[in-house]
PDB file of N, CA and C in Angstrom:
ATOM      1  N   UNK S 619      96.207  97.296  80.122  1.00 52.00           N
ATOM      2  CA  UNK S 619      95.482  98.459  79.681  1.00 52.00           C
ATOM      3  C   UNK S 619      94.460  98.038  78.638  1.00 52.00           C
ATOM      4  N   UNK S 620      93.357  98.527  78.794  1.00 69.00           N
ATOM      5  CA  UNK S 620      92.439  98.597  77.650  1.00 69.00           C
ATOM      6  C   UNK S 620      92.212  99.563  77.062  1.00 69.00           C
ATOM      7  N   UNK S 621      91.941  99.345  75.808  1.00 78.00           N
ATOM      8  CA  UNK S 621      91.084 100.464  74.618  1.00 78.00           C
ATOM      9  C   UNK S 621      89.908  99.880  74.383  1.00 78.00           C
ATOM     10  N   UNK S 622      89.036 101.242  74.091  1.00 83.00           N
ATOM     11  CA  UNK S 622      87.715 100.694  72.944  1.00 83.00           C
ATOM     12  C   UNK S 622      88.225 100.770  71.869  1.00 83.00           C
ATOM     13  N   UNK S 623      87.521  99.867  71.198  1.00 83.00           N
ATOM     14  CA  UNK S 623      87.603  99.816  69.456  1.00 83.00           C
ATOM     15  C   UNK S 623      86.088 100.096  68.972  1.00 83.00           C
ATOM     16  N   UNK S 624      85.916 100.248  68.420  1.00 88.00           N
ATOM     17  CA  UNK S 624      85.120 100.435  67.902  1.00 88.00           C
ATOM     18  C   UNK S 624      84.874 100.006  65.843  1.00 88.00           C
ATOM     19  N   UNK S 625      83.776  99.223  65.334  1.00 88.00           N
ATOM     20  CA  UNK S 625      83.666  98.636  64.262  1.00 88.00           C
ATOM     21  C   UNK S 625      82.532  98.819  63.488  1.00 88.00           C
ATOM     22  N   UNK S 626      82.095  98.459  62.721  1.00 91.00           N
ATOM     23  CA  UNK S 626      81.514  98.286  61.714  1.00 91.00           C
ATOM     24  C   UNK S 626      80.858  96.991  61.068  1.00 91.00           C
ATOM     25  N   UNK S 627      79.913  96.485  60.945  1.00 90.00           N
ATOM     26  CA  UNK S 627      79.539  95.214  60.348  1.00 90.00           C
ATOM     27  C   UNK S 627      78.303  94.980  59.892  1.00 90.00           C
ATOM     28  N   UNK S 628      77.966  94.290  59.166  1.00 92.00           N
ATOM     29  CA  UNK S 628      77.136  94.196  58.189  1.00 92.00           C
ATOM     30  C   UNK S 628      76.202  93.673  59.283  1.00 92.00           C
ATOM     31  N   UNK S 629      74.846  93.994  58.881  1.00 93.00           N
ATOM     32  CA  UNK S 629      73.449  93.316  59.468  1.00 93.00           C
ATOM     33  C   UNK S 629      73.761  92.002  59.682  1.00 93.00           C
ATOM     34  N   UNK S 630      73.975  91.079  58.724  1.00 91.00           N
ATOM     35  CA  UNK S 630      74.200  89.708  58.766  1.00 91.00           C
ATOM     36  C   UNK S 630      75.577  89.033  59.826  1.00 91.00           C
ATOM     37  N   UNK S 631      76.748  89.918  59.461  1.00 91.00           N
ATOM     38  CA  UNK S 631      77.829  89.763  60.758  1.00 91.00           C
ATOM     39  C   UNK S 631      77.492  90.100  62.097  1.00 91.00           C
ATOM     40  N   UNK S 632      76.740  91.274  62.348  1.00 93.00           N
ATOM     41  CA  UNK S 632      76.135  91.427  63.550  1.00 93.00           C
ATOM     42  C   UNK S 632      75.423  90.525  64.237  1.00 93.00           C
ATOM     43  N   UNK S 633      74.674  89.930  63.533  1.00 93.00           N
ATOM     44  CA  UNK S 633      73.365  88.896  63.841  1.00 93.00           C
ATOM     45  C   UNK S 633      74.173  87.300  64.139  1.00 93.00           C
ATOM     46  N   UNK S 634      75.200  87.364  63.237  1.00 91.00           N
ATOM     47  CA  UNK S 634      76.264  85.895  63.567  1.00 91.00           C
ATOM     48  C   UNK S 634      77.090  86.322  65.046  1.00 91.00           C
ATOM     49  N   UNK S 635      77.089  87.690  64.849  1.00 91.00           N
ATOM     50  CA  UNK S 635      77.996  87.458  66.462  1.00 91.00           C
ATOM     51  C   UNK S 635      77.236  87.499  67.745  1.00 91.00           C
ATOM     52  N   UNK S 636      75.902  87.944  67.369  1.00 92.00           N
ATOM     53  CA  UNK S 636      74.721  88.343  68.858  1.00 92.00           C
ATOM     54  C   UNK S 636      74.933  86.848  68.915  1.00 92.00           C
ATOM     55  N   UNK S 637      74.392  86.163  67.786  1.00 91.00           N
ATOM     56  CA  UNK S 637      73.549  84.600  68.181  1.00 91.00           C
ATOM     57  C   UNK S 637      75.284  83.540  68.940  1.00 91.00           C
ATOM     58  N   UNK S 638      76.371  83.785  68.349  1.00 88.00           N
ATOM     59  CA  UNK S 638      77.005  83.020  68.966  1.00 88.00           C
ATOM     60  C   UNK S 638      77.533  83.717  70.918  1.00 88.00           C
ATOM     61  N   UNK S 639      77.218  85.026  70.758  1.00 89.00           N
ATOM     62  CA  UNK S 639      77.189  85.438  72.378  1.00 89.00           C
ATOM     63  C   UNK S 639      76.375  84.995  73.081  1.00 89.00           C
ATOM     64  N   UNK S 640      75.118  85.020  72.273  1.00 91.00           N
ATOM     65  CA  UNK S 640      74.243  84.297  73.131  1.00 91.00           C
ATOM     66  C   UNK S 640      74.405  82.722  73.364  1.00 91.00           C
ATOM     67  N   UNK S 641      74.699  81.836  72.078  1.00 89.00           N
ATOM     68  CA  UNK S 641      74.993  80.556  72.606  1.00 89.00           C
ATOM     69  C   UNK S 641      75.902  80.304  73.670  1.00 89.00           C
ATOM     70  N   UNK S 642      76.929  80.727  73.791  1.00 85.00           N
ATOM     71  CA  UNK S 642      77.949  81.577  74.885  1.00 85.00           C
ATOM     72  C   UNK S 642      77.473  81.762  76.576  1.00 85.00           C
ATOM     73  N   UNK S 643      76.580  82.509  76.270  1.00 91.00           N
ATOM     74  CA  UNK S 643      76.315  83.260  77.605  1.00 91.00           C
ATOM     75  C   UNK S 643      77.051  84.032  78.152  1.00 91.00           C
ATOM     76  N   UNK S 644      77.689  84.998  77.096  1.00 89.00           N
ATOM     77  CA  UNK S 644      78.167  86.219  77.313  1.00 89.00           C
ATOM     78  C   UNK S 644      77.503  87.392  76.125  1.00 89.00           C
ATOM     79  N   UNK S 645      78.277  88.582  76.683  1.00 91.00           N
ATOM     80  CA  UNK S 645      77.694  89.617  76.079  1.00 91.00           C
ATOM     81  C   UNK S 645      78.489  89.781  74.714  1.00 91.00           C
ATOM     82  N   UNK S 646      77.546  90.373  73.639  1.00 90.00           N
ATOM     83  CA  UNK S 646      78.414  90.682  72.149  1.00 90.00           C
ATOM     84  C   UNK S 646      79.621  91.199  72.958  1.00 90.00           C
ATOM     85  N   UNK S 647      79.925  92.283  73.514  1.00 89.00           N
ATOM     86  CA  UNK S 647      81.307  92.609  73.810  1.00 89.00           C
ATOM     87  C   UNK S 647      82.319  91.590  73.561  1.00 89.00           C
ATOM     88  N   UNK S 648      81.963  90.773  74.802  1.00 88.00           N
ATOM     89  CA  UNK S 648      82.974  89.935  75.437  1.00 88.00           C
ATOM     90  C   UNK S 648      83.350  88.397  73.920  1.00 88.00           C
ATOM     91  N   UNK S 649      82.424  88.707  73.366  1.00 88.00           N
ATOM     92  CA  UNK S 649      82.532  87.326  72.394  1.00 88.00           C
ATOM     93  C   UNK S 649      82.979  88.201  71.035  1.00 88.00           C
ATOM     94  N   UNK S 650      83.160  89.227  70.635  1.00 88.00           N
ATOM     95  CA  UNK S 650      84.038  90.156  69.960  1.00 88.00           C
ATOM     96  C   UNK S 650      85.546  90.116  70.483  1.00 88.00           C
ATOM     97  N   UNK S 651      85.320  90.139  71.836  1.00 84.00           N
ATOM     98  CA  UNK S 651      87.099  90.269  71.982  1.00 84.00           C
ATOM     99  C   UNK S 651      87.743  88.847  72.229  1.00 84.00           C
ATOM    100  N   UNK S 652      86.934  87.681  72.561  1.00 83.00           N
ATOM    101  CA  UNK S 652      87.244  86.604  73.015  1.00 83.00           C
ATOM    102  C   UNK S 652      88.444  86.200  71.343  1.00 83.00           C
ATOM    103  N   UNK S 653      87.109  86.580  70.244  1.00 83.00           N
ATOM    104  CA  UNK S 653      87.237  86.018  68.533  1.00 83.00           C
ATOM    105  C   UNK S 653      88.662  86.641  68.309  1.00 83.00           C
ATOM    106  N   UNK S 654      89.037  88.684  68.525  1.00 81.00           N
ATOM    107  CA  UNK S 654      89.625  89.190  68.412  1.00 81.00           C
ATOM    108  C   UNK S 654      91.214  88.107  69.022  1.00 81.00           C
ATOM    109  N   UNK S 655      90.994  88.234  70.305  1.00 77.00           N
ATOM    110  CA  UNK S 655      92.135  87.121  71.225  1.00 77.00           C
ATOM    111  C   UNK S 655      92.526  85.859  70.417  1.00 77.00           C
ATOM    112  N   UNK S 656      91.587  85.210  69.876  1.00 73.00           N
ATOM    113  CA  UNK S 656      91.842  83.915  69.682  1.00 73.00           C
ATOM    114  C   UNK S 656      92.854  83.901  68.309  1.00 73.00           C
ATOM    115  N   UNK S 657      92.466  85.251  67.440  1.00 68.00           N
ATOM    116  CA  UNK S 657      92.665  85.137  66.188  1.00 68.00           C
ATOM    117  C   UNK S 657      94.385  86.142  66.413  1.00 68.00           C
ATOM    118  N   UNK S 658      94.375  86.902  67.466  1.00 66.00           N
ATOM    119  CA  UNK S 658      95.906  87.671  67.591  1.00 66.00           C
ATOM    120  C   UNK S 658      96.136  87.260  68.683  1.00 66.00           C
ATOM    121  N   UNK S 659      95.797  87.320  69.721  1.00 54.00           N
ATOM    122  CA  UNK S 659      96.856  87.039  70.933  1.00 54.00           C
ATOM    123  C   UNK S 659      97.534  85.985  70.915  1.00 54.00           C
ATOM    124  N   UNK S 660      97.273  85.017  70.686  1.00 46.00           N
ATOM    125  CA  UNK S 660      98.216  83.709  71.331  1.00 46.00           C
ATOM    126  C   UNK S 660      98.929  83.623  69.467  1.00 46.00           C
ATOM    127  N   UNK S 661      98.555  84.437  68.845  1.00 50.00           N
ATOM    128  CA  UNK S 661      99.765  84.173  67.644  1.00 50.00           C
ATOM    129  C   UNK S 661     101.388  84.934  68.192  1.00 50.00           C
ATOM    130  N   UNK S 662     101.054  85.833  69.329  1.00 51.00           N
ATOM    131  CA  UNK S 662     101.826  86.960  69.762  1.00 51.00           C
ATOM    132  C   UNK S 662     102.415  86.228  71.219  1.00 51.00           C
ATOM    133  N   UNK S 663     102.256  85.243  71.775  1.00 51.00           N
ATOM    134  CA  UNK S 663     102.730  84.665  72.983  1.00 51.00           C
ATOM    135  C   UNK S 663     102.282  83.223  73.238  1.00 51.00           C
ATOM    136  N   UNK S 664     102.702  82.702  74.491  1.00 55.00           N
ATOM    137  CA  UNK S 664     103.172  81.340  74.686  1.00 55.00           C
ATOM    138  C   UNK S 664     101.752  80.854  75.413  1.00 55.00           C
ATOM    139  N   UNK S 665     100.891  82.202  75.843  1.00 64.00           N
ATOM    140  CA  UNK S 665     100.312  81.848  76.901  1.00 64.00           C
ATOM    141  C   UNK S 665      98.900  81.306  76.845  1.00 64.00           C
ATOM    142  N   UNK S 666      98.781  80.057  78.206  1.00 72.00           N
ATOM    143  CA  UNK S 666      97.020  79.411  77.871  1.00 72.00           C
ATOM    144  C   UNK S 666      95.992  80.487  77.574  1.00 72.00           C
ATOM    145  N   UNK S 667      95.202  79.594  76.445  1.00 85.00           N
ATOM    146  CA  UNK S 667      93.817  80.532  76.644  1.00 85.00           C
ATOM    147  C   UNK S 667      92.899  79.680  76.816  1.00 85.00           C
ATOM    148  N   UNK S 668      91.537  80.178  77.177  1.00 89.00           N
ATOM    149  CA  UNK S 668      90.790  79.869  77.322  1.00 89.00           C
ATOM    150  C   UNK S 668      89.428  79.690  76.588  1.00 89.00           C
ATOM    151  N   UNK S 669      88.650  78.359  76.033  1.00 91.00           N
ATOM    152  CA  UNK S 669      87.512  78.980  75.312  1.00 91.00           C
ATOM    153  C   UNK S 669      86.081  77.880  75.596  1.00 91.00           C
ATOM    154  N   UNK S 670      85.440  78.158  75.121  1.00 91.00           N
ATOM    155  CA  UNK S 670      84.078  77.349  75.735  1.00 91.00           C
ATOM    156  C   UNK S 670      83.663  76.008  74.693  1.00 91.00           C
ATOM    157  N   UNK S 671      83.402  75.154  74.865  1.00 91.00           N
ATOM    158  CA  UNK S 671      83.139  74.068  73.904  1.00 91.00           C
ATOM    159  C   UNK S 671      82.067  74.273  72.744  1.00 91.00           C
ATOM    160  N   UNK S 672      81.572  75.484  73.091  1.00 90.00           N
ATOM    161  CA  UNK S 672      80.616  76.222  71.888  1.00 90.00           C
ATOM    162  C   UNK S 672      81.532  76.993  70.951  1.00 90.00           C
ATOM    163  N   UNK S 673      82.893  77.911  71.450  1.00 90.00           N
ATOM    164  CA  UNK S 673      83.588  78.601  70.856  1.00 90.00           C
ATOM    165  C   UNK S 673      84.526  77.643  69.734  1.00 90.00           C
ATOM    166  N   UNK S 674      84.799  76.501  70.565  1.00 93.00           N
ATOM    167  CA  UNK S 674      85.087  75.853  69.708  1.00 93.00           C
ATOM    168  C   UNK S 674      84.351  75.180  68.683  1.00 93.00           C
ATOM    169  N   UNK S 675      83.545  74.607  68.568  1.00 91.00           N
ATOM    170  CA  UNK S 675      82.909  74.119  67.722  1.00 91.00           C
ATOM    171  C   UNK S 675      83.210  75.351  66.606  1.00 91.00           C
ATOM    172  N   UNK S 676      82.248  76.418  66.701  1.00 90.00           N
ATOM    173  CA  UNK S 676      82.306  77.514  66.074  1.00 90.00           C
ATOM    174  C   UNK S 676      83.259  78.189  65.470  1.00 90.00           C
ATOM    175  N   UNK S 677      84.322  77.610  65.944  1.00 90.00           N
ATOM    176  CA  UNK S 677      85.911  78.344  65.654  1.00 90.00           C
ATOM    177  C   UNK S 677      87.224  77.876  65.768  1.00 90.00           C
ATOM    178  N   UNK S 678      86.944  76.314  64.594  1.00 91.00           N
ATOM    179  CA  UNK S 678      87.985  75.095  65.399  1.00 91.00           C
ATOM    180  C   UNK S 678      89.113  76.056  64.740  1.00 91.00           C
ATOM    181  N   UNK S 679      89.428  76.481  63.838  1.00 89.00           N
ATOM    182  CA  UNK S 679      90.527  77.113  63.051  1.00 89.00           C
ATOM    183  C   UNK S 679      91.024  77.922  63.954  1.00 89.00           C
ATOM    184  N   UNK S 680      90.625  78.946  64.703  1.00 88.00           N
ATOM    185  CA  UNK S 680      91.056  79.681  65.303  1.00 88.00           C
ATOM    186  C   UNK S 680      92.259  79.203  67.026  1.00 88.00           C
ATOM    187  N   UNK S 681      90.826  78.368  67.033  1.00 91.00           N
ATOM    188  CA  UNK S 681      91.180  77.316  68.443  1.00 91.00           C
ATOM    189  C   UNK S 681      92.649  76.171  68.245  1.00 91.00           C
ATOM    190  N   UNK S 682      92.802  76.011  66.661  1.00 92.00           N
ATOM    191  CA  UNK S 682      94.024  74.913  66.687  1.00 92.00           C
ATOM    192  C   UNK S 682      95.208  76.016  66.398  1.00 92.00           C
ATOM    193  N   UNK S 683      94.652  77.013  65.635  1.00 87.00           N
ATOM    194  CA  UNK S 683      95.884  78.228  65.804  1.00 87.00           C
ATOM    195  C   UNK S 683      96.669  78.517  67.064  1.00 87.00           C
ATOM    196  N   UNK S 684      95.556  78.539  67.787  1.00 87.00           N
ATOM    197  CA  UNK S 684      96.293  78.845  69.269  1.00 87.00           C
ATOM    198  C   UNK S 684      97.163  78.139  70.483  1.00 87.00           C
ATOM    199  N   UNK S 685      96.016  76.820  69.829  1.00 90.00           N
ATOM    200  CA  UNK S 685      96.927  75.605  70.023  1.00 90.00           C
ATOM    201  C   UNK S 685      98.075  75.446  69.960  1.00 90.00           C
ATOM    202  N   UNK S 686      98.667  75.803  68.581  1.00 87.00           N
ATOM    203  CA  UNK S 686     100.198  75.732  68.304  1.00 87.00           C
ATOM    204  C   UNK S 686     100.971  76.813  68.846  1.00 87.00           C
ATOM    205  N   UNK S 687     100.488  77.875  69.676  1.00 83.00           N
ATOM    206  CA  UNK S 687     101.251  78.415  70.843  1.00 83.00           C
ATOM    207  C   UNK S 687     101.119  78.368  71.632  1.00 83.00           C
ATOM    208  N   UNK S 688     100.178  77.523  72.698  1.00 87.00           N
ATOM    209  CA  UNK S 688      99.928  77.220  73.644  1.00 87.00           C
ATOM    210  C   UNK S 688      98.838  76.480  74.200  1.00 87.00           C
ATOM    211  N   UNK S 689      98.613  75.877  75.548  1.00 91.00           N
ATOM    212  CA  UNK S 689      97.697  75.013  75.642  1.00 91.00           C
ATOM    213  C   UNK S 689      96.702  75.424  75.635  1.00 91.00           C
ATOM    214  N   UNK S 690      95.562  75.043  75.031  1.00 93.00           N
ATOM    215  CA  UNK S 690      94.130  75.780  75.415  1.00 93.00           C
ATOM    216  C   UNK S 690      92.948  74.698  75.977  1.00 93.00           C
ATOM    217  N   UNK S 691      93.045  75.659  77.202  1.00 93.00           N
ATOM    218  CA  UNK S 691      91.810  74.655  77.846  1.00 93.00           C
ATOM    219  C   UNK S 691      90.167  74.942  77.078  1.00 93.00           C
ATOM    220  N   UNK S 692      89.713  73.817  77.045  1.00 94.00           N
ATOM    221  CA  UNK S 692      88.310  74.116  76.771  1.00 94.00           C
ATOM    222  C   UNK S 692      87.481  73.860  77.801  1.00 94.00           C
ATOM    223  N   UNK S 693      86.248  74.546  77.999  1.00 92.00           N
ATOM    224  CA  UNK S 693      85.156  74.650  79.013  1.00 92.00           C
ATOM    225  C   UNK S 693      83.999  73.997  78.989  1.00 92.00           C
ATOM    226  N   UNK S 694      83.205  73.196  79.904  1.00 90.00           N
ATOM    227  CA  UNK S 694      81.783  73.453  79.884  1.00 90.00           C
ATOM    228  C   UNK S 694      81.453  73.823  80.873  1.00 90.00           C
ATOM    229  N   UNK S 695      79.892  73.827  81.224  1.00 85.00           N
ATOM    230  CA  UNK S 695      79.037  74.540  82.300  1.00 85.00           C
ATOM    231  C   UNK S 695      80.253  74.020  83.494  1.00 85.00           C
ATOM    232  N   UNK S 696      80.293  73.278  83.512  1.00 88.00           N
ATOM    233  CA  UNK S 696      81.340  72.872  85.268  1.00 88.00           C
ATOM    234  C   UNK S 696      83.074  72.968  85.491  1.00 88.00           C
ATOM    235  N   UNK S 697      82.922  73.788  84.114  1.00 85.00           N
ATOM    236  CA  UNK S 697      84.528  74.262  84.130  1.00 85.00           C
ATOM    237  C   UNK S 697      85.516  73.902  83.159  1.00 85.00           C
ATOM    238  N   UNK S 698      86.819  73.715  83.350  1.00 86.00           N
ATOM    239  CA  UNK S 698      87.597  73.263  82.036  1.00 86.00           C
ATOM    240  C   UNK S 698      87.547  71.692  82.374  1.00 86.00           C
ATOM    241  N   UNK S 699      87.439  71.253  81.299  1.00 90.00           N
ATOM    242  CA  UNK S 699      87.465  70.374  80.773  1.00 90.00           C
ATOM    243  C   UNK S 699      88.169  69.119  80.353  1.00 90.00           C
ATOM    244  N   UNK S 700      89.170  69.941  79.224  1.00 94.00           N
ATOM    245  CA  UNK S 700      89.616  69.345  78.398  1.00 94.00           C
ATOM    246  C   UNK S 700      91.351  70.557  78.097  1.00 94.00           C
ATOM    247  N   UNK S 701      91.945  70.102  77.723  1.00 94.00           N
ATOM    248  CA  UNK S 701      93.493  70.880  76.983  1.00 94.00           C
ATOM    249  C   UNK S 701      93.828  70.095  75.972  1.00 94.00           C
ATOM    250  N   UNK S 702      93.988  71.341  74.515  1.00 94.00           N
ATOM    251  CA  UNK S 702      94.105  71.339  73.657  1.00 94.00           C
ATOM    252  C   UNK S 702      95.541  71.686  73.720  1.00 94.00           C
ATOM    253  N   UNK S 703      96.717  70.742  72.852  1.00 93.00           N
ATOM    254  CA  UNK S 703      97.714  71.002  73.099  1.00 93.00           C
ATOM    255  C   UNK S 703      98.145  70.347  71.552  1.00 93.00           C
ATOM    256  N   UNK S 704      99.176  71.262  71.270  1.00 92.00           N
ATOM    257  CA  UNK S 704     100.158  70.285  69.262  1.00 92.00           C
ATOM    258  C   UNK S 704     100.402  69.372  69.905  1.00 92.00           C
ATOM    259  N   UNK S 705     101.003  68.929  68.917  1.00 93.00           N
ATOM    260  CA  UNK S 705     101.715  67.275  68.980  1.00 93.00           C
ATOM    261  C   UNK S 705     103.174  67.645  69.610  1.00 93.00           C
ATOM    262  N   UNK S 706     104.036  68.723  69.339  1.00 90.00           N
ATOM    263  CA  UNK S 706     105.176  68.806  69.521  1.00 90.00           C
ATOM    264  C   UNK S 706     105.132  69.190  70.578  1.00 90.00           C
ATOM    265  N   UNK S 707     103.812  70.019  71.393  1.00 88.00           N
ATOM    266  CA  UNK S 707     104.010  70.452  73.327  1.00 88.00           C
ATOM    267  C   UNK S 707     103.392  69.073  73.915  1.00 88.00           C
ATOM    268  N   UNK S 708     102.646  68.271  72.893  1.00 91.00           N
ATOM    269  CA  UNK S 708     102.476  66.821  73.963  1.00 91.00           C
ATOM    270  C   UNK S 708     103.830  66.173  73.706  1.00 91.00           C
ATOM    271  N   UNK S 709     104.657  65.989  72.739  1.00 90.00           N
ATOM    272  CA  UNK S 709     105.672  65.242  72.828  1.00 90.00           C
ATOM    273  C   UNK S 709     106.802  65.651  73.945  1.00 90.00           C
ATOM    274  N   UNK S 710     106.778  66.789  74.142  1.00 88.00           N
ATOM    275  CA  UNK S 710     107.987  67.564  75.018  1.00 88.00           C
ATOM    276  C   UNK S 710     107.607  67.263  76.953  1.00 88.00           C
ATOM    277  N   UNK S 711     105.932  67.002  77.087  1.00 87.00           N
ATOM    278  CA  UNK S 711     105.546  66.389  78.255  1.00 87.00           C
ATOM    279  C   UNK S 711     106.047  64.729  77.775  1.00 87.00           C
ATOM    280  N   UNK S 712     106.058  64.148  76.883  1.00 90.00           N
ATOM    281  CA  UNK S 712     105.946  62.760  77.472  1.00 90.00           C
ATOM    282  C   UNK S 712     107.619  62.623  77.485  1.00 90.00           C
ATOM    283  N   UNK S 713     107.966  63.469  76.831  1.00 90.00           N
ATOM    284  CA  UNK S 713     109.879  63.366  76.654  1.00 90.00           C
ATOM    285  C   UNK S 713     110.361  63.726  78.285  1.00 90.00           C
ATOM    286  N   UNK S 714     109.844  64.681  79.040  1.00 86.00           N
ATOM    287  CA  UNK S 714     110.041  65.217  80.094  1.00 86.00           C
ATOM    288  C   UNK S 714     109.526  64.156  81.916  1.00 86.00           C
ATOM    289  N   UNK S 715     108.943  63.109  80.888  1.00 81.00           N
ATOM    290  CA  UNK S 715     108.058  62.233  82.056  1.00 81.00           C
ATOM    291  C   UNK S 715     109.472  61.271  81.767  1.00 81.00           C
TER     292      UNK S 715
END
């Protein structure tokens, strides 16, 4: 299920989130809820997320947060990439090999 939310932000926060949607190549929407996700969802579950090698740059804090609940693939133009994973979910693959 979805809701709108709806917010508030300063000229200057606005203008930081257009320019990183646009580095993106998505819409302010979608790079509002991506930030929203990164910063609550995976504190709340186990499960991969997903983010773009721009999001990261932009948002390693958020991106190693999530990390420590789950793997997160990172993206470029030709797809994922790369998986971001703790030390303790890489140790539990090499314990399991």
């Amino acid at each position: 299920m979805s809701e709108e939310l709806k917010i508030e932000l300063s000229d200057a926060e606005f203008t930081l989130l257009c320019d990183l949607a646009s580095k993106n190549g998505i819409t302010l929407e979608e790079q509002a809820a991506r930030i929203i996700e990164a910063s609550f969802s995976e504190r709340h579950s186990r499960q991969a997320s997903e983010v773009s090698i721009v999001f990261l740059r932009d948002n390693v804090e958020a991106v190693l947060d999530a990390a420590d609940r789950g793997p997160v693939y990172i993206t470029t133009g030709t797809g994922r990439e790369f998986v971001l994973l703790s030390k303790q979910e890489y140790d539990q693959i090499l314990a399991s090999e």
